[in-house]
Every structure is written in structure tokens, then in C-alpha cells.
Short mmCIF file of C-alpha atoms in Angstrom, two decimals:
data_model
loop_
_atom_site.label_atom_id
_atom_site.label_comp_id
_atom_site.label_asym_id
_atom_site.label_seq_id
_atom_site.Cartn_x
_atom_site.Cartn_y
_atom_site.Cartn_z
CA ILE U 10 3.93 -39.61 -119.93
CA GLU U 11 4.09 -36.43 -117.85
CA PHE U 12 1.06 -34.20 -117.72
CA LEU U 13 0.56 -31.05 -115.67
CA GLY U 14 3.58 -31.87 -113.54
CA LYS U 15 2.71 -35.46 -112.70
CA LYS U 16 3.78 -38.74 -114.25
CA LEU U 17 1.07 -41.05 -115.58
CA SER U 18 1.61 -44.73 -116.26
CA ALA U 19 -0.29 -44.36 -119.54
CA PRO U 20 -1.69 -41.45 -121.59
CA VAL U 21 -5.17 -42.06 -120.19
CA MET U 22 -7.49 -40.06 -117.99
CA VAL U 23 -11.11 -40.41 -116.94
CA SER U 24 -13.06 -37.33 -117.91
CA GLY U 25 -15.00 -35.32 -115.35
CA MET U 26 -18.60 -36.49 -115.32
CA THR U 27 -20.42 -35.94 -112.08
CA GLY U 28 -20.65 -34.36 -108.65
CA GLY U 29 -23.15 -32.52 -106.50
CA VAL U 30 -25.68 -35.34 -106.19
CA ASP U 31 -25.71 -38.31 -103.84
CA ILE U 32 -25.01 -40.95 -106.50
CA ALA U 33 -21.91 -39.03 -107.59
CA GLU U 34 -20.07 -39.75 -104.35
CA GLN U 35 -19.75 -43.48 -105.00
CA VAL U 36 -19.20 -43.04 -108.73
CA ASN U 37 -16.27 -40.69 -108.17
CA ARG U 38 -14.76 -42.79 -105.40
CA ASP U 39 -14.86 -45.99 -107.45
CA ILE U 40 -13.19 -44.24 -110.38
CA ALA U 41 -10.62 -42.56 -108.12
CA MET U 42 -9.57 -45.84 -106.49
CA ALA U 43 -9.08 -47.49 -109.88
CA ALA U 44 -7.17 -44.50 -111.29
CA GLU U 45 -4.96 -44.36 -108.18
CA GLU U 46 -4.02 -48.03 -108.43
CA LEU U 47 -3.24 -47.74 -112.15
CA GLY U 48 -1.41 -44.41 -112.02
CA LEU U 49 -3.88 -42.55 -114.25
CA ALA U 50 -5.62 -39.16 -114.09
CA MET U 51 -9.20 -38.28 -113.22
CA GLY U 52 -11.43 -35.25 -113.67
CA LEU U 53 -14.36 -34.14 -111.54
CA GLY U 54 -17.75 -32.95 -112.71
CA SER U 55 -18.60 -29.25 -112.50
CA GLN U 56 -17.94 -28.03 -108.95
CA ARG U 57 -20.36 -25.11 -109.07
CA ALA U 58 -22.75 -27.10 -106.87
CA MET U 59 -20.23 -27.32 -104.03
CA ILE U 60 -19.43 -23.61 -104.23
CA GLU U 61 -23.12 -22.86 -103.78
CA ASN U 62 -23.61 -25.61 -101.17
CA PRO U 63 -20.39 -26.62 -99.34
CA GLU U 64 -22.13 -29.69 -97.89
CA LEU U 65 -21.89 -31.25 -101.35
CA GLN U 66 -18.09 -31.28 -101.22
CA ARG U 67 -18.27 -34.92 -100.10
CA THR U 68 -19.59 -35.91 -103.55
CA TYR U 69 -16.33 -34.70 -105.11
CA TYR U 70 -13.75 -35.50 -102.44
CA ASP U 71 -11.48 -38.49 -103.18
CA ARG U 72 -8.08 -37.48 -101.85
CA ASP U 73 -8.32 -39.74 -98.80
CA ILE U 74 -8.41 -42.81 -101.06
CA ALA U 75 -6.33 -41.44 -103.95
CA PRO U 76 -3.49 -39.36 -102.51
CA LYS U 77 -1.15 -39.56 -105.54
CA MET U 78 -3.57 -39.47 -108.48
CA LEU U 79 -3.60 -36.49 -110.84
CA LEU U 80 -6.96 -34.90 -110.02
CA ILE U 81 -8.60 -32.17 -112.10
CA GLY U 82 -11.10 -29.66 -110.75
CA ASN U 83 -13.84 -28.29 -112.98
CA ILE U 84 -15.94 -25.16 -113.49
CA GLY U 85 -17.99 -23.82 -116.41
CA VAL U 86 -16.79 -20.81 -118.39
CA SER U 87 -20.23 -19.19 -118.17
CA HIS U 88 -20.01 -19.38 -114.37
CA ILE U 89 -16.49 -18.07 -113.72
CA LYS U 90 -17.72 -14.49 -113.98
CA ASN U 91 -19.76 -15.13 -110.83
CA TYR U 92 -16.80 -16.14 -108.67
CA SER U 93 -13.57 -14.53 -107.56
CA ILE U 94 -10.15 -16.08 -108.09
CA GLU U 95 -10.08 -16.73 -104.34
CA GLN U 96 -13.34 -18.70 -104.50
CA LEU U 97 -12.05 -20.82 -107.39
CA GLU U 98 -8.75 -21.39 -105.57
CA LYS U 99 -10.68 -22.59 -102.52
CA MET U 100 -12.86 -24.84 -104.67
CA VAL U 101 -9.77 -26.57 -106.04
CA LEU U 102 -8.01 -26.67 -102.65
CA ASP U 103 -11.02 -28.18 -100.88
CA VAL U 104 -10.88 -31.32 -103.04
CA GLY U 105 -7.10 -31.43 -103.30
CA ALA U 106 -7.10 -31.03 -107.07
CA ASP U 107 -3.84 -30.56 -108.98
CA ALA U 108 -5.29 -28.45 -111.80
CA LEU U 109 -8.44 -26.70 -113.00
CA ALA U 110 -10.39 -27.45 -116.16
CA ILE U 111 -12.71 -24.72 -117.44
CA HIS U 112 -15.41 -26.27 -119.59
CA ILE U 113 -16.69 -24.26 -122.55
CA ASN U 114 -20.25 -25.27 -123.38
CA PRO U 115 -22.27 -22.77 -125.41
CA ALA U 116 -24.30 -25.45 -127.18
CA GLN U 117 -25.18 -27.14 -123.88
CA GLU U 118 -26.21 -23.88 -122.21
CA SER U 119 -28.40 -22.99 -125.19
CA MET U 120 -30.43 -26.16 -124.61
CA GLN U 121 -31.18 -25.36 -120.97
CA LEU U 122 -34.29 -23.34 -120.16
CA GLU U 123 -32.25 -21.72 -117.37
CA GLY U 124 -29.01 -21.73 -119.38
CA ASP U 125 -26.56 -18.83 -119.33
CA THR U 126 -25.70 -17.87 -122.91
CA ASP U 127 -23.76 -14.70 -122.09
CA PHE U 128 -20.21 -15.65 -123.08
CA SER U 129 -18.99 -12.08 -123.52
CA GLY U 130 -15.56 -11.41 -122.04
CA MET U 131 -14.92 -15.09 -121.38
CA LEU U 132 -11.61 -15.23 -123.27
CA GLU U 133 -10.29 -12.37 -121.15
CA LYS U 134 -11.53 -14.10 -118.00
CA ILE U 135 -9.84 -17.38 -118.99
CA ASN U 136 -6.64 -15.43 -119.61
CA GLU U 137 -6.86 -13.76 -116.21
CA ILE U 138 -7.43 -17.03 -114.37
CA SER U 139 -4.77 -18.94 -116.30
CA ARG U 140 -2.14 -16.30 -115.50
CA SER U 141 -2.94 -15.82 -111.81
CA PHE U 142 -4.10 -19.26 -110.65
CA SER U 143 -1.83 -21.27 -108.37
CA LYS U 144 -2.51 -24.50 -110.30
CA PRO U 145 -2.31 -25.30 -114.02
CA VAL U 146 -5.44 -24.35 -115.96
CA TYR U 147 -6.79 -25.83 -119.19
CA VAL U 148 -10.01 -25.68 -121.20
CA LYS U 149 -12.30 -28.39 -122.49
CA GLU U 150 -15.41 -28.62 -124.61
CA VAL U 151 -18.33 -30.88 -123.70
CA GLY U 152 -18.98 -32.82 -126.89
CA HIS U 153 -18.82 -30.32 -129.74
CA GLY U 154 -15.11 -29.76 -130.33
CA PHE U 155 -12.82 -26.78 -130.92
CA SER U 156 -11.92 -25.31 -134.29
CA ARG U 157 -8.50 -24.06 -135.35
CA GLU U 158 -9.71 -20.47 -135.03
CA ILE U 159 -10.76 -20.92 -131.41
CA ALA U 160 -7.54 -22.79 -130.61
CA LYS U 161 -5.57 -19.81 -131.96
CA LYS U 162 -7.45 -17.43 -129.66
CA ILE U 163 -7.01 -19.74 -126.68
CA SER U 164 -3.29 -20.04 -127.39
CA ARG U 165 -2.87 -16.36 -126.47
CA THR U 166 -3.82 -17.18 -122.87
CA ASN U 167 -1.69 -19.11 -120.40
CA ILE U 168 -3.71 -22.33 -120.44
CA GLN U 169 -1.69 -25.54 -120.37
CA ALA U 170 -3.90 -27.82 -122.47
CA ILE U 171 -6.97 -28.13 -124.69
CA ASP U 172 -9.35 -31.05 -124.21
CA VAL U 173 -11.10 -31.17 -127.58
CA GLN U 174 -14.17 -33.22 -126.50
CA GLY U 175 -15.36 -33.31 -130.08
CA ALA U 176 -18.60 -34.37 -131.67
CA GLY U 177 -18.94 -38.12 -131.85
CA GLY U 178 -19.24 -39.06 -128.21
CA THR U 179 -21.87 -38.22 -125.61
CA SER U 180 -23.98 -35.24 -126.68
CA TRP U 181 -24.69 -32.86 -123.82
CA VAL U 182 -26.94 -30.99 -126.22
CA GLY U 183 -28.94 -34.20 -126.42
CA ILE U 184 -28.96 -34.75 -122.66
CA ASP U 185 -29.95 -31.23 -121.71
CA SER U 186 -32.51 -30.90 -124.49
CA LEU U 187 -34.43 -33.77 -122.88
CA ARG U 188 -34.95 -31.46 -119.90
CA GLY U 189 -36.91 -28.89 -121.88
CA ARG U 190 -35.96 -28.12 -125.48
CA LYS U 191 -36.28 -31.52 -127.11
CA LYS U 192 -36.99 -30.31 -130.65
CA LEU U 193 -34.05 -27.91 -130.55
CA GLY U 194 -31.84 -30.73 -129.30
CA GLU U 195 -32.87 -32.99 -132.16
CA VAL U 196 -31.59 -30.39 -134.63
CA PHE U 197 -28.26 -29.71 -132.87
CA TRP U 198 -27.62 -33.18 -131.36
CA ASP U 199 -24.41 -33.83 -133.34
CA PHE U 200 -23.45 -30.21 -134.01
CA GLY U 201 -19.78 -29.34 -133.89
CA VAL U 202 -16.28 -30.36 -134.91
CA PRO U 203 -15.72 -34.14 -134.96
CA THR U 204 -13.08 -35.35 -132.53
CA VAL U 205 -10.59 -36.46 -135.19
CA ALA U 206 -10.79 -33.14 -137.03
CA SER U 207 -10.64 -31.17 -133.77
CA ILE U 208 -7.39 -32.87 -132.75
CA VAL U 209 -5.76 -31.89 -136.06
CA GLU U 210 -7.20 -28.36 -135.99
CA CYS U 211 -6.11 -27.69 -132.41
CA ARG U 212 -2.65 -29.16 -132.92
CA SER U 213 -2.09 -26.85 -135.88
CA ALA U 214 -2.74 -23.77 -133.73
CA PHE U 215 -1.76 -24.68 -130.17
CA GLU U 216 1.64 -25.72 -128.81
CA GLY U 217 0.46 -26.98 -125.42
CA LYS U 218 -0.93 -30.39 -124.54
CA ILE U 219 -3.88 -31.78 -126.49
CA ILE U 220 -6.34 -34.15 -124.81
CA ALA U 221 -8.39 -36.27 -127.18
CA SER U 222 -11.93 -37.02 -126.08
CA GLY U 223 -15.37 -37.42 -127.54
CA GLY U 224 -16.14 -40.99 -128.61
CA ILE U 225 -12.97 -42.60 -127.22
CA HIS U 226 -13.90 -46.20 -126.39
CA THR U 227 -10.78 -48.34 -126.89
CA GLY U 228 -7.02 -48.30 -126.66
CA LEU U 229 -6.92 -48.35 -130.47
CA ASP U 230 -8.92 -45.10 -130.45
CA ILE U 231 -6.29 -43.64 -128.11
CA ALA U 232 -3.45 -44.77 -130.37
CA LYS U 233 -5.08 -43.12 -133.39
CA ALA U 234 -5.67 -39.91 -131.42
CA ILE U 235 -2.02 -39.71 -130.35
CA ALA U 236 -0.83 -40.39 -133.89
CA LEU U 237 -3.03 -37.48 -134.99
CA GLY U 238 -1.34 -35.12 -132.55
CA ALA U 239 -2.92 -35.62 -129.13
CA ASP U 240 -0.75 -36.16 -126.04
CA LEU U 241 -3.27 -38.24 -124.11
CA ALA U 242 -6.92 -39.25 -124.24
CA SER U 243 -9.87 -38.91 -121.91
CA ILE U 244 -12.72 -41.40 -121.54
CA ALA U 245 -16.13 -40.85 -119.96
CA ARG U 246 -19.19 -42.96 -120.85
CA PRO U 247 -17.50 -46.40 -121.03
CA VAL U 248 -15.96 -45.83 -117.59
CA PHE U 249 -19.31 -44.77 -116.14
CA LEU U 250 -21.00 -47.86 -117.58
CA ALA U 251 -18.28 -50.05 -116.08
CA GLN U 252 -18.73 -48.41 -112.68
CA GLN U 253 -22.48 -48.94 -112.81
CA SER U 254 -22.06 -52.58 -113.72
CA GLY U 255 -19.40 -53.55 -111.18
CA GLY U 256 -18.01 -50.66 -109.16
CA LYS U 257 -14.30 -50.03 -108.72
CA GLU U 258 -13.17 -53.47 -109.90
CA ALA U 259 -15.10 -53.16 -113.16
CA VAL U 260 -13.61 -49.69 -113.76
CA LYS U 261 -10.11 -51.02 -113.12
CA GLU U 262 -10.68 -54.00 -115.43
CA PHE U 263 -11.93 -51.73 -118.22
CA LEU U 264 -8.97 -49.35 -117.89
CA GLU U 265 -6.46 -52.22 -117.79
CA GLN U 266 -8.00 -53.64 -120.96
CA THR U 267 -7.84 -50.20 -122.60
CA ILE U 268 -4.14 -49.86 -121.78
CA LEU U 269 -3.49 -53.36 -123.14
CA GLU U 270 -5.23 -52.36 -126.38
CA LEU U 271 -3.08 -49.23 -126.60
CA LYS U 272 0.11 -51.23 -126.04
CA THR U 273 -0.96 -53.74 -128.68
CA ALA U 274 -1.64 -50.97 -131.21
CA MET U 275 1.78 -49.47 -130.50
CA PHE U 276 3.45 -52.87 -130.93
CA LEU U 277 1.70 -53.43 -134.25
CA VAL U 278 2.85 -50.09 -135.71
CA GLY U 279 6.37 -50.37 -134.30
CA ALA U 280 6.13 -47.54 -131.77
CA ARG U 281 8.28 -48.18 -128.70
CA ASN U 282 7.02 -45.12 -126.86
CA ILE U 283 4.48 -42.31 -127.14
CA GLU U 284 6.85 -40.01 -129.02
CA GLU U 285 7.37 -42.64 -131.70
CA LEU U 286 3.61 -43.18 -131.90
CA LYS U 287 3.16 -39.47 -132.62
CA ASN U 288 5.33 -39.89 -135.70
CA ARG U 289 3.69 -42.93 -137.25
CA PRO U 290 2.51 -42.44 -140.86
CA LEU U 291 -1.18 -41.65 -141.32
CA THR U 292 -3.71 -42.20 -144.07
CA PHE U 293 -6.83 -40.02 -144.30
CA THR U 294 -9.92 -41.17 -146.16
CA GLY U 295 -13.64 -40.41 -146.43
CA LYS U 296 -15.28 -37.61 -144.47
CA THR U 297 -12.16 -36.84 -142.44
CA ARG U 298 -10.13 -36.27 -145.60
CA GLN U 299 -12.91 -34.10 -147.05
CA TRP U 300 -13.16 -32.08 -143.84
CA LEU U 301 -9.43 -31.38 -143.64
CA LEU U 302 -9.12 -30.47 -147.32
CA SER U 303 -12.11 -28.13 -147.11
CA ARG U 304 -10.49 -26.44 -144.09
CA GLY U 305 -7.27 -25.73 -145.99
CA PHE U 306 -5.05 -28.50 -144.66
CA GLU U 307 -2.66 -30.04 -147.17
CA ILE U 308 -2.75 -33.81 -146.91
CA GLU U 309 0.55 -35.32 -147.95
CA LYS U 310 1.25 -38.98 -148.59
CA PHE U 311 1.56 -39.62 -144.87
CA GLY U 312 0.14 -37.00 -142.61
CA VAL U 313 -1.19 -33.50 -142.70
CA ARG U 314 0.32 -30.06 -142.73
CA LYS U 315 -1.01 -26.53 -142.80
#
């Protein structure tokens, strides 16, 4: 596929997870080397730490070992009001990133004792950055998904993609609540739009690229996500676990297995390429069917339409 101006060997990227701490340097480098060799994309964790302390740039920098890889920079939407366009441009340039992801994380911030829950004017700020930035810009959630209504609002900006990061994968509410607001986190642990529903909701309201993430573990998960309307999928926790167990080689082995699973799923449904996979017939059952019907989607014999 082609994504943000670069060709990928498969519709797979590793989601941004870490940076700004010593352990992150090796984690990011192992992932970068594997992604470079396989022709995949990789995101970085929030780069706010390196803006505040430039010495931490080394924990994000991978261009020396991955010169061709599609690399995505990262900053939080609640933090962009604190920095100028020039500072964000420098942040991306300093790591050699090809694009910028702005993560939208109200639930996560609300769990942090020091969290910033002032999201006023953020849509306008996203619009400003997306229209003036020198690199492509997209938005992503952090485990709680986007609804159709939010996707419609975002579509009025110049962002290039939506990474749904729906409920069903790692809960950053859960993680951050362990740092101070445990009881609050227990209530909102799985709050949000499930990944499957978020893909359908976003696709109905947004014409740009859709990244499926939030509980993606296998190539079969990726195949289902693309059939639902996503263009590619992003994986986090399974890649991190692979890196922790065996470094770069374990990451590469996991990603190769994932791509094999995707190819096998495509073979079994008769899809010769990604475009054909997007048009495979679908069957909705259980909670997903209930969700989509309750949200006004008309489920036909094969597929969904609004």
C-alpha cells in the first residue's frame, strides 16, 4: 500500500509507544530495525519530553539505522497549545519523521493527577497545524475510539488520517489510573467506542485514511479491519512484548508471522490485493450488530451502509 507518501510492503505499522526514558532508546531502535528490514511503518511515543529536555532526543532517534522507514512523530492535543508551529516542526525534523500524529486523550488526561483536561479550541488548533505543517498530519486516540460525530468534525480539517485506537486493546485509562486515581480508573477502564465500531463510524464520515488499532493482535485481525473499511492497522502491545522477550529479531519474527497471517486470510477469502479485501462480504452478529443498529447504520445482507 501507499500511506502518507511512502510505499509499505504490507498495511502494517507499529504504533507509537515510548520515548523520553532510558529504556525507550533500545525499544525504539529494535522496532525501527525490524520495520526498516520489512518495509513497514513505525510511530514514536509522545515527544513532549524531548521538547522540554533536548537531551532525551536520543531515546526517539532511529534514522541512522532506519533511513527509509515511514516514521511518525507524536504530540498530545492537550499540549499543542503550549508550542509554536516552529517548535513542532523542529521536533519532527530532529528525529527525521515523515509525518506527525496528534494524539487525542481526554480519558487518559482525566486519570492523571497532573492531567490537562482543558481541550477548548483544540479542533481549531488541529486545523491550523494540519493546514500549515510541512509534513502530513493525522490524529489518533489512545484506546477509547472515535465516534462518527467526532470523525465528521475532524474531516473539516486538513488531517490525512484517523487512527481509531478503539476500546478493546491497552487501556491508558487503566495504566494512568494506577498512578493515582485507581478507583476512577476501575469505572472507566473500558470506556469508549470499540475498535470494530469505531472503524465503521469513522469510515462513514471521513474520506481520508483509516488506521485500525486497539486490540489488533494477528494478521486475521488486520484482514477483518481492512474489510470493515480501514486502510491499514497499527499494533502496539504484542510488538512491545516481542521486543522485551528477544529484541529486534523477536520483533521481526512477530511481524513476519503477522503478515503471513494476513496473506493467508486474504487467500482464504479470495482477495488478491488490499482493494479486493476491502470489498469482501461481511456478516455482523452479536454486540457489534446491536451497536451499529442502535447508531442508525443499516445492515444489509453483506455489509453496512448509512
